[in-house]
Amino acid sequence: MGKGRIYEDPVFEYEDPCSGRKVIRLTDYLGHSNHFYFTDPCWFNNDRSFVFTSQRENEGNMFRYDLDDHKITQMTDLKSKGRPGGCVSQVNNAVYYFVGRRLMELKLDSLEERVVSEVGTPYPPGGRANPTADGKYVCSIVTEPLPDTGKKTISYSYSSFVQNFARKPHALIFKVNVENGDWEVVHEDHRSMGHINTSPTQPDIMTFCHEGPWHRIDQRIWGLNIQTKEAWKIREQHGDYSVGHEYWFADGETIGYHGRPRDNSGEHVFGHIKWNNEDHVEVSFPFHSTHFQSFDHTMMVGDGTNCFASDAKPYIQLFKWDGEQYVGPKILSYHRSTFNDQYAHCHPRFTPDGKYVLYSSDLTSYANMYLVEVGDYDTLPGLTEDYVAPHQRR
């Protein structure tokens, strides 16, 4: 195993049992394969290739997937047992990621690597390496680690989520100059922070969140100017709603999010707002998905629920704005994923041309990546209250 190795996983095409759409399973290996988190840039090569994470031969690495010939190329040789991830900068034709304290730049075509910086932050980097729109900086976050109590514990997805929220750890957001490796703190606080997202079009602007159980967070979404270090509330929370899973629209100015009542009763909402809090729109959204993604407000993709939820809706779903309200959902495909860990979270995202949705699912035991064609929205079946999932039919 090593950098540059070529894999040719058998591609499997099938008709979705719910929508009739053609679904393409892109990977097939005895190890988990998943695309990057839905807010993390991954596309390059005129949007015909993307970077993903896979565990192969008992190691976790990053790989290149070429859609035209389904060729898979190993990009790193990290000797990692985890699921390394990064973010692509199309401007720099590179993917950025951390190895310990080293910020790495990996050229997408040559696979040439260089150490951009060995950051001297008080704690080891653990977040994503998020490049700015102009490719001049990479932003990330470090958090004070949990104290060592000497007691053995087992770590699993979200195992310290509530504990981190409650202890209010020291956390820093910093930027690294890609050219010379200099790094600088641009924001710090004593609280759990995460979900850093640089604007895809505005080099100085990014968002981050105050992390924790949604109903307990006073203010989730924050904006940050990495040059002036000014931080501000976005979609100020002063009522009974909790909001989150914010993401940038393609314009790099508008942020989409969804929300629900803090007591988890009543109707959900979907909203979008400019980074400077202008042009705020928030509407009733009587549907549920764990994550949503879109290029604008006109059509969104959601991932429903895991397949074992009491009221399971394990489908990739489409929602459409009709000028007055969101209609749907329509069933695009049956993902039947467990959401057991991040590798099994579907995190659906449109391909850059909007013609397909890319998602991950562990419906066949190991997580794999899937493509499903969007096609004509009106020909898709509606997800009605009495619709029964294939795995629940008798």
Coordinates of C-alpha atoms in Angstrom, one line a residue:
M1 CA 0.0 0.0 0.0
G2 CA 1.3 3.5 -0.7
K3 CA 0.7 6.9 -2.2
G4 CA -0.1 6.6 -5.9
R5 CA -1.6 3.2 -5.8
I6 CA -4.6 2.6 -8.1
Y7 CA -7.7 0.9 -7.0
E8 CA -10.5 -0.1 -9.3
D9 CA -13.5 -0.9 -7.1
P10 CA -16.3 -2.6 -9.0
V11 CA -19.0 -0.1 -9.8
F12 CA -22.5 -1.3 -9.1
E13 CA -25.6 0.3 -10.7
Y14 CA -29.1 -0.5 -9.6
E15 CA -32.7 0.9 -9.7
D16 CA -33.7 2.5 -6.4
P17 CA -36.6 0.5 -4.9
C18 CA -38.5 3.7 -4.0
S19 CA -37.9 6.3 -6.7
G20 CA -36.9 4.2 -9.6
R21 CA -33.8 6.4 -10.1
K22 CA -30.5 4.9 -11.2
V23 CA -28.1 4.7 -8.2
I24 CA -24.4 4.1 -8.7
R25 CA -22.3 2.6 -5.9
L26 CA -18.9 4.1 -6.4
T27 CA -16.8 2.1 -3.9
D28 CA -16.7 -1.5 -2.8
Y29 CA -14.0 -2.4 -0.3
L30 CA -13.8 -4.2 3.1
G31 CA -13.4 -0.9 4.9
H32 CA -15.3 2.3 5.2
S33 CA -15.3 4.9 2.4
N34 CA -17.0 8.3 2.7
H35 CA -16.9 11.7 1.1
F36 CA -15.9 14.8 3.0
Y37 CA -18.3 16.5 5.4
F38 CA -21.0 18.3 3.3
T39 CA -19.5 21.8 3.9
D40 CA -15.9 20.8 3.1
P41 CA -14.7 21.6 -0.4
C42 CA -13.7 18.3 -2.2
W43 CA -14.2 18.9 -6.0
F44 CA -11.5 19.6 -8.6
N45 CA -10.5 18.7 -12.2
N46 CA -13.3 20.7 -13.7
D47 CA -15.6 19.1 -11.1
R48 CA -15.0 15.5 -12.5
S49 CA -12.9 14.4 -9.5
F50 CA -13.2 14.6 -5.8
V51 CA -11.2 13.7 -2.7
F52 CA -12.6 11.3 -0.2
T53 CA -11.6 9.2 2.9
S54 CA -11.2 5.5 3.0
Q55 CA -9.9 2.8 5.3
R56 CA -7.9 0.3 3.3
E57 CA -5.4 -2.3 4.4
N58 CA -6.0 -1.3 8.0
E59 CA -5.0 2.3 7.4
G60 CA -7.0 5.5 6.9
N61 CA -6.0 7.7 4.0
M62 CA -7.3 10.2 1.5
F63 CA -8.0 9.1 -2.1
R64 CA -8.9 10.7 -5.4
Y65 CA -12.0 9.5 -7.3
D66 CA -12.3 10.1 -11.0
L67 CA -15.9 10.0 -12.2
D68 CA -15.1 9.6 -15.9
D69 CA -13.3 6.2 -15.5
H70 CA -14.1 5.3 -11.8
K71 CA -10.4 5.1 -11.0
I72 CA -9.4 5.5 -7.4
T73 CA -5.9 6.9 -6.6
Q74 CA -4.4 6.8 -3.1
M75 CA -3.2 10.3 -2.3
T76 CA -1.6 10.0 1.2
D77 CA 0.4 7.4 3.1
L78 CA -0.5 8.5 6.7
K79 CA -0.4 5.1 8.6
S80 CA -3.5 6.4 10.3
K81 CA -6.1 4.3 12.1
G82 CA -8.6 7.1 11.8
R83 CA -10.5 8.8 9.0
P84 CA -8.3 11.7 7.9
G85 CA -9.9 14.5 6.1
G86 CA -9.1 17.9 4.5
C87 CA -10.4 20.6 2.3
V88 CA -9.6 21.3 -1.3
S89 CA -8.5 24.7 -2.6
Q90 CA -9.2 24.9 -6.3
V91 CA -7.2 28.2 -6.5
N92 CA -4.1 26.4 -5.2
N93 CA -5.0 23.0 -6.8
A94 CA -4.3 21.4 -3.5
V95 CA -5.9 19.7 -0.5
Y96 CA -4.9 20.9 3.0
Y97 CA -4.9 18.7 6.2
F98 CA -3.1 18.3 9.5
V99 CA -0.7 15.6 10.5
G100 CA -0.2 16.3 14.2
R101 CA 0.9 19.9 14.4
R102 CA 2.0 20.0 10.8
L103 CA -0.3 21.7 8.3
M104 CA 0.2 19.9 5.0
E105 CA -0.3 20.9 1.4
L106 CA -0.8 18.1 -1.1
K107 CA -0.9 19.0 -4.8
L108 CA -3.9 17.3 -6.4
D109 CA -2.2 16.2 -9.7
S110 CA 1.4 15.5 -8.8
L111 CA 0.7 14.4 -5.2
E112 CA 3.7 16.5 -4.1
E113 CA 3.6 17.3 -0.4
R114 CA 5.0 20.1 1.6
V115 CA 4.8 21.2 5.2
V116 CA 3.2 24.7 5.2
S117 CA 3.6 25.2 8.9
E118 CA 4.2 23.5 12.2
V119 CA 1.8 25.5 14.3
G120 CA 2.7 26.4 17.8
T121 CA -0.8 26.5 19.2
P122 CA -1.2 25.6 22.9
Y123 CA -3.1 22.4 21.9
P124 CA -2.7 20.1 18.9
P125 CA -5.0 20.9 15.9
G126 CA -8.0 18.6 15.7
G127 CA -10.3 20.4 13.3
R128 CA -10.5 20.7 9.6
A129 CA -8.0 22.8 7.6
N130 CA -10.2 25.2 5.8
P131 CA -8.6 27.4 3.0
T132 CA -9.9 30.8 2.2
A133 CA -11.5 31.7 -1.1
D134 CA -8.2 33.3 -2.4
G135 CA -6.1 30.4 -1.2
K136 CA -3.8 32.7 0.9
Y137 CA -4.8 31.3 4.3
V138 CA -5.9 28.1 5.9
C139 CA -8.1 28.4 9.0
S140 CA -8.6 25.9 11.7
I141 CA -9.4 25.5 15.4
V142 CA -7.8 24.0 18.5
T143 CA -9.5 23.1 21.7
E144 CA -8.2 22.4 25.2
P145 CA -8.2 18.6 25.6
L146 CA -10.2 16.8 28.3
P147 CA -8.2 16.4 31.5
D148 CA -6.5 13.1 32.0
T149 CA -8.3 11.5 35.0
G150 CA -6.3 8.3 34.8
K151 CA -9.5 6.4 34.2
K152 CA -9.8 4.3 31.1
T153 CA -12.7 5.2 28.9
I154 CA -13.7 4.1 25.4
S155 CA -14.2 6.8 22.8
Y156 CA -17.0 6.8 20.3
S157 CA -18.9 9.2 18.2
Y158 CA -20.1 12.2 20.3
S159 CA -18.9 10.4 23.5
S160 CA -17.7 13.7 25.0
F161 CA -20.1 16.1 23.2
V162 CA -22.1 17.1 26.2
Q163 CA -19.1 17.1 28.5
N164 CA -17.2 19.5 26.2
F165 CA -20.1 21.8 26.1
A166 CA -20.5 21.9 29.9
R167 CA -16.8 22.4 30.8
K168 CA -16.3 25.4 28.5
P169 CA -12.8 24.6 27.3
H170 CA -10.3 27.2 26.0
A171 CA -10.6 27.2 22.2
L172 CA -8.7 29.1 19.5
I173 CA -9.5 29.8 15.9
F174 CA -6.3 30.6 13.9
K175 CA -5.2 31.3 10.4
V176 CA -2.0 30.1 8.7
N177 CA -0.3 32.0 5.8
V178 CA 0.0 29.5 3.0
E179 CA 3.1 31.2 1.5
N180 CA 5.3 31.6 4.6
G181 CA 3.7 29.4 7.2
D182 CA 3.1 32.2 9.8
W183 CA 0.1 31.5 12.0
E184 CA -2.0 33.9 14.1
V185 CA -4.9 33.5 16.5
V186 CA -8.0 35.4 15.1
H187 CA -10.5 34.4 17.8
E188 CA -10.6 32.7 21.2
D189 CA -13.1 31.9 23.9
H190 CA -13.8 29.6 26.7
R191 CA -16.5 27.4 25.2
S192 CA -16.8 24.5 22.8
M193 CA -16.6 25.8 19.2
G194 CA -16.6 24.1 15.9
H195 CA -18.0 24.0 12.3
I196 CA -15.6 26.5 10.9
N197 CA -16.5 27.3 7.3
T198 CA -14.7 29.9 5.1
S199 CA -16.8 31.7 2.5
P200 CA -16.3 30.2 -1.0
T201 CA -16.2 33.7 -2.5
Q202 CA -15.1 36.2 0.3
P203 CA -11.5 35.7 1.5
D204 CA -11.9 37.5 4.8
I205 CA -15.2 36.0 6.0
M206 CA -15.9 32.7 7.7
T207 CA -18.5 31.3 10.1
F208 CA -18.1 29.1 13.2
C209 CA -20.5 27.8 15.8
H210 CA -20.8 27.5 19.5
E211 CA -21.1 23.7 19.8
G212 CA -23.2 21.6 22.1
P213 CA -26.8 20.3 22.5
W214 CA -28.9 22.7 20.3
H215 CA -31.5 23.4 22.9
R216 CA -28.9 24.5 25.5
I217 CA -26.9 26.9 23.2
D218 CA -27.7 30.6 23.6
Q219 CA -26.2 31.5 20.1
R220 CA -25.1 29.0 17.6
I221 CA -24.1 30.7 14.4
W222 CA -21.2 33.3 14.4
G223 CA -19.4 35.3 11.7
L224 CA -15.7 36.2 11.8
N225 CA -13.5 38.5 9.8
I226 CA -10.1 36.9 9.9
Q227 CA -8.3 40.2 9.1
T228 CA -10.0 42.5 11.6
K229 CA -10.8 39.7 14.1
E230 CA -14.3 41.0 14.5
A231 CA -16.9 38.3 15.5
W232 CA -20.6 38.8 15.4
K233 CA -23.9 36.9 15.8
I234 CA -25.6 35.6 12.7
R235 CA -29.3 35.0 12.9
E236 CA -29.4 36.1 16.5
Q237 CA -31.2 33.7 18.8
H238 CA -33.5 35.4 21.3
G239 CA -36.6 33.1 21.2
D240 CA -37.7 29.6 21.6
Y241 CA -35.9 28.2 18.5
S242 CA -32.6 26.5 18.2
V243 CA -30.8 26.6 14.9
G244 CA -27.8 25.0 13.3
H245 CA -26.1 22.9 10.6
E246 CA -25.4 26.2 8.8
Y247 CA -23.7 26.1 5.4
W248 CA -22.8 28.6 2.7
F249 CA -24.9 29.0 -0.5
A250 CA -22.8 29.0 -3.7
D251 CA -22.8 32.9 -3.7
G252 CA -20.6 32.9 -0.6
E253 CA -22.7 35.6 0.9
T254 CA -25.8 33.7 2.1
I255 CA -26.0 31.1 4.9
G256 CA -28.6 28.4 5.0
Y257 CA -29.7 26.7 8.3
H258 CA -32.6 24.8 9.8
G259 CA -34.1 25.0 13.2
R260 CA -36.6 23.6 15.7
P261 CA -38.3 24.6 18.9
R262 CA -36.0 24.2 21.9
D263 CA -38.5 21.9 23.6
N264 CA -38.6 19.8 20.3
S265 CA -42.3 20.3 19.9
G266 CA -44.0 22.2 17.1
E267 CA -43.0 23.1 13.6
H268 CA -39.4 23.2 12.3
V269 CA -38.1 26.2 10.2
F270 CA -35.7 26.7 7.4
G271 CA -33.9 30.0 6.9
H272 CA -31.3 31.8 4.9
I273 CA -29.5 35.0 5.8
K274 CA -26.6 37.1 4.5
W275 CA -23.3 37.0 6.5
N276 CA -24.0 40.6 7.6
N277 CA -27.5 39.7 8.8
E278 CA -29.2 41.3 5.8
D279 CA -32.0 39.7 3.7
H280 CA -33.2 37.3 6.4
V281 CA -35.8 34.8 5.3
E282 CA -37.2 32.2 7.7
V283 CA -40.2 30.0 6.8
S284 CA -42.2 27.2 8.3
F285 CA -40.6 23.8 7.4
P286 CA -42.8 20.9 8.6
F287 CA -40.2 18.3 7.6
H288 CA -37.3 16.6 9.2
S289 CA -33.8 15.7 8.1
T290 CA -30.5 15.6 10.0
H291 CA -28.6 17.7 7.4
F292 CA -29.5 19.8 4.4
Q293 CA -27.4 21.1 1.5
S294 CA -28.2 23.4 -1.4
F295 CA -26.6 26.0 -3.7
D296 CA -29.4 28.5 -3.0
H297 CA -32.9 28.5 -1.6
T298 CA -34.7 26.9 -4.5
M299 CA -34.0 23.2 -4.0
M300 CA -32.5 21.4 -1.1
V301 CA -31.4 17.9 -0.4
G302 CA -31.8 16.2 3.0
D303 CA -31.0 12.9 4.5
G304 CA -34.1 12.1 6.6
T305 CA -33.3 9.9 9.6
N306 CA -31.3 6.8 10.3
C307 CA -33.0 3.5 9.5
F308 CA -33.6 2.5 13.1
A309 CA -35.4 5.7 14.3
S310 CA -38.9 5.1 15.7
D311 CA -40.4 7.1 12.9
A312 CA -37.8 6.2 10.3
K313 CA -37.5 8.2 7.1
P314 CA -34.2 6.8 5.8
Y315 CA -34.3 8.5 2.4
I316 CA -32.3 11.0 0.4
Q317 CA -35.0 13.7 0.0
L318 CA -35.6 16.7 -2.2
F319 CA -37.4 19.9 -1.1
K320 CA -38.4 22.6 -3.5
W321 CA -39.4 26.3 -3.1
D322 CA -42.6 27.0 -5.0
G323 CA -42.5 30.8 -4.5
E324 CA -44.5 30.7 -1.2
Q325 CA -43.4 27.6 0.7
Y326 CA -41.3 24.5 0.6
V327 CA -43.0 21.5 -1.0
G328 CA -42.1 17.9 -0.7
P329 CA -40.4 16.0 0.3
K330 CA -39.8 13.8 -2.7
I331 CA -37.9 10.5 -2.3
L332 CA -34.7 10.5 -4.4
S333 CA -33.2 7.3 -3.0
Y334 CA -33.5 4.8 -0.1
H335 CA -30.2 5.2 1.8
R336 CA -31.0 3.0 4.8
S337 CA -27.9 4.2 6.7
T338 CA -27.4 3.7 10.4
F339 CA -25.7 7.1 11.1
N340 CA -23.6 5.1 13.5
D341 CA -20.6 7.5 13.1
Q342 CA -19.5 10.2 10.7
Y343 CA -18.6 7.7 8.0
A344 CA -22.2 6.5 8.0
H345 CA -23.8 9.9 8.1
C346 CA -25.1 10.4 4.5
H347 CA -24.2 14.1 4.4
P348 CA -25.8 14.4 0.9
R349 CA -24.4 17.1 -1.4
F350 CA -25.2 18.1 -5.0
T351 CA -22.5 17.6 -7.6
P352 CA -21.3 21.0 -8.8
D353 CA -23.5 20.8 -11.9
G354 CA -26.6 20.0 -9.8
K355 CA -27.4 16.9 -11.8
Y356 CA -26.6 14.3 -9.1
V357 CA -26.5 13.9 -5.4
L358 CA -23.4 12.3 -3.7
Y359 CA -24.0 10.6 -0.4
S360 CA -22.5 7.9 1.9
S361 CA -24.3 5.0 3.5
D362 CA -23.5 1.8 5.4
L363 CA -26.6 -0.1 4.1
T364 CA -24.3 -2.9 2.9
S365 CA -22.3 -3.1 6.2
Y366 CA -19.3 -1.0 5.3
A367 CA -19.9 2.6 4.3
N368 CA -19.7 3.3 0.6
M369 CA -20.3 6.3 -1.6
Y370 CA -23.3 6.6 -3.9
L371 CA -24.4 8.8 -6.8
V372 CA -28.1 9.3 -7.7
E373 CA -29.4 11.3 -10.5
V374 CA -31.7 14.2 -9.6
G375 CA -33.7 14.2 -12.8
D376 CA -37.3 15.6 -13.0
Y377 CA -38.5 16.6 -9.5
D378 CA -42.1 16.2 -10.4
T379 CA -41.7 12.5 -11.4
L380 CA -40.4 11.5 -8.0
P381 CA -42.7 9.8 -5.4
G382 CA -43.8 12.0 -2.5
L383 CA -42.9 11.0 1.1
T384 CA -46.3 10.8 2.6
E385 CA -47.2 10.1 6.2
D386 CA -48.3 6.6 5.4
Y387 CA -45.3 5.7 3.2
V388 CA -43.7 2.5 4.4
A389 CA -39.9 2.0 4.0
P390 CA -38.8 -1.2 2.2
H391 CA -37.2 -2.5 5.4
Q392 CA -40.4 -2.1 7.3
R393 CA -42.8 -3.7 4.8
R394 CA -44.6 -6.9 5.8

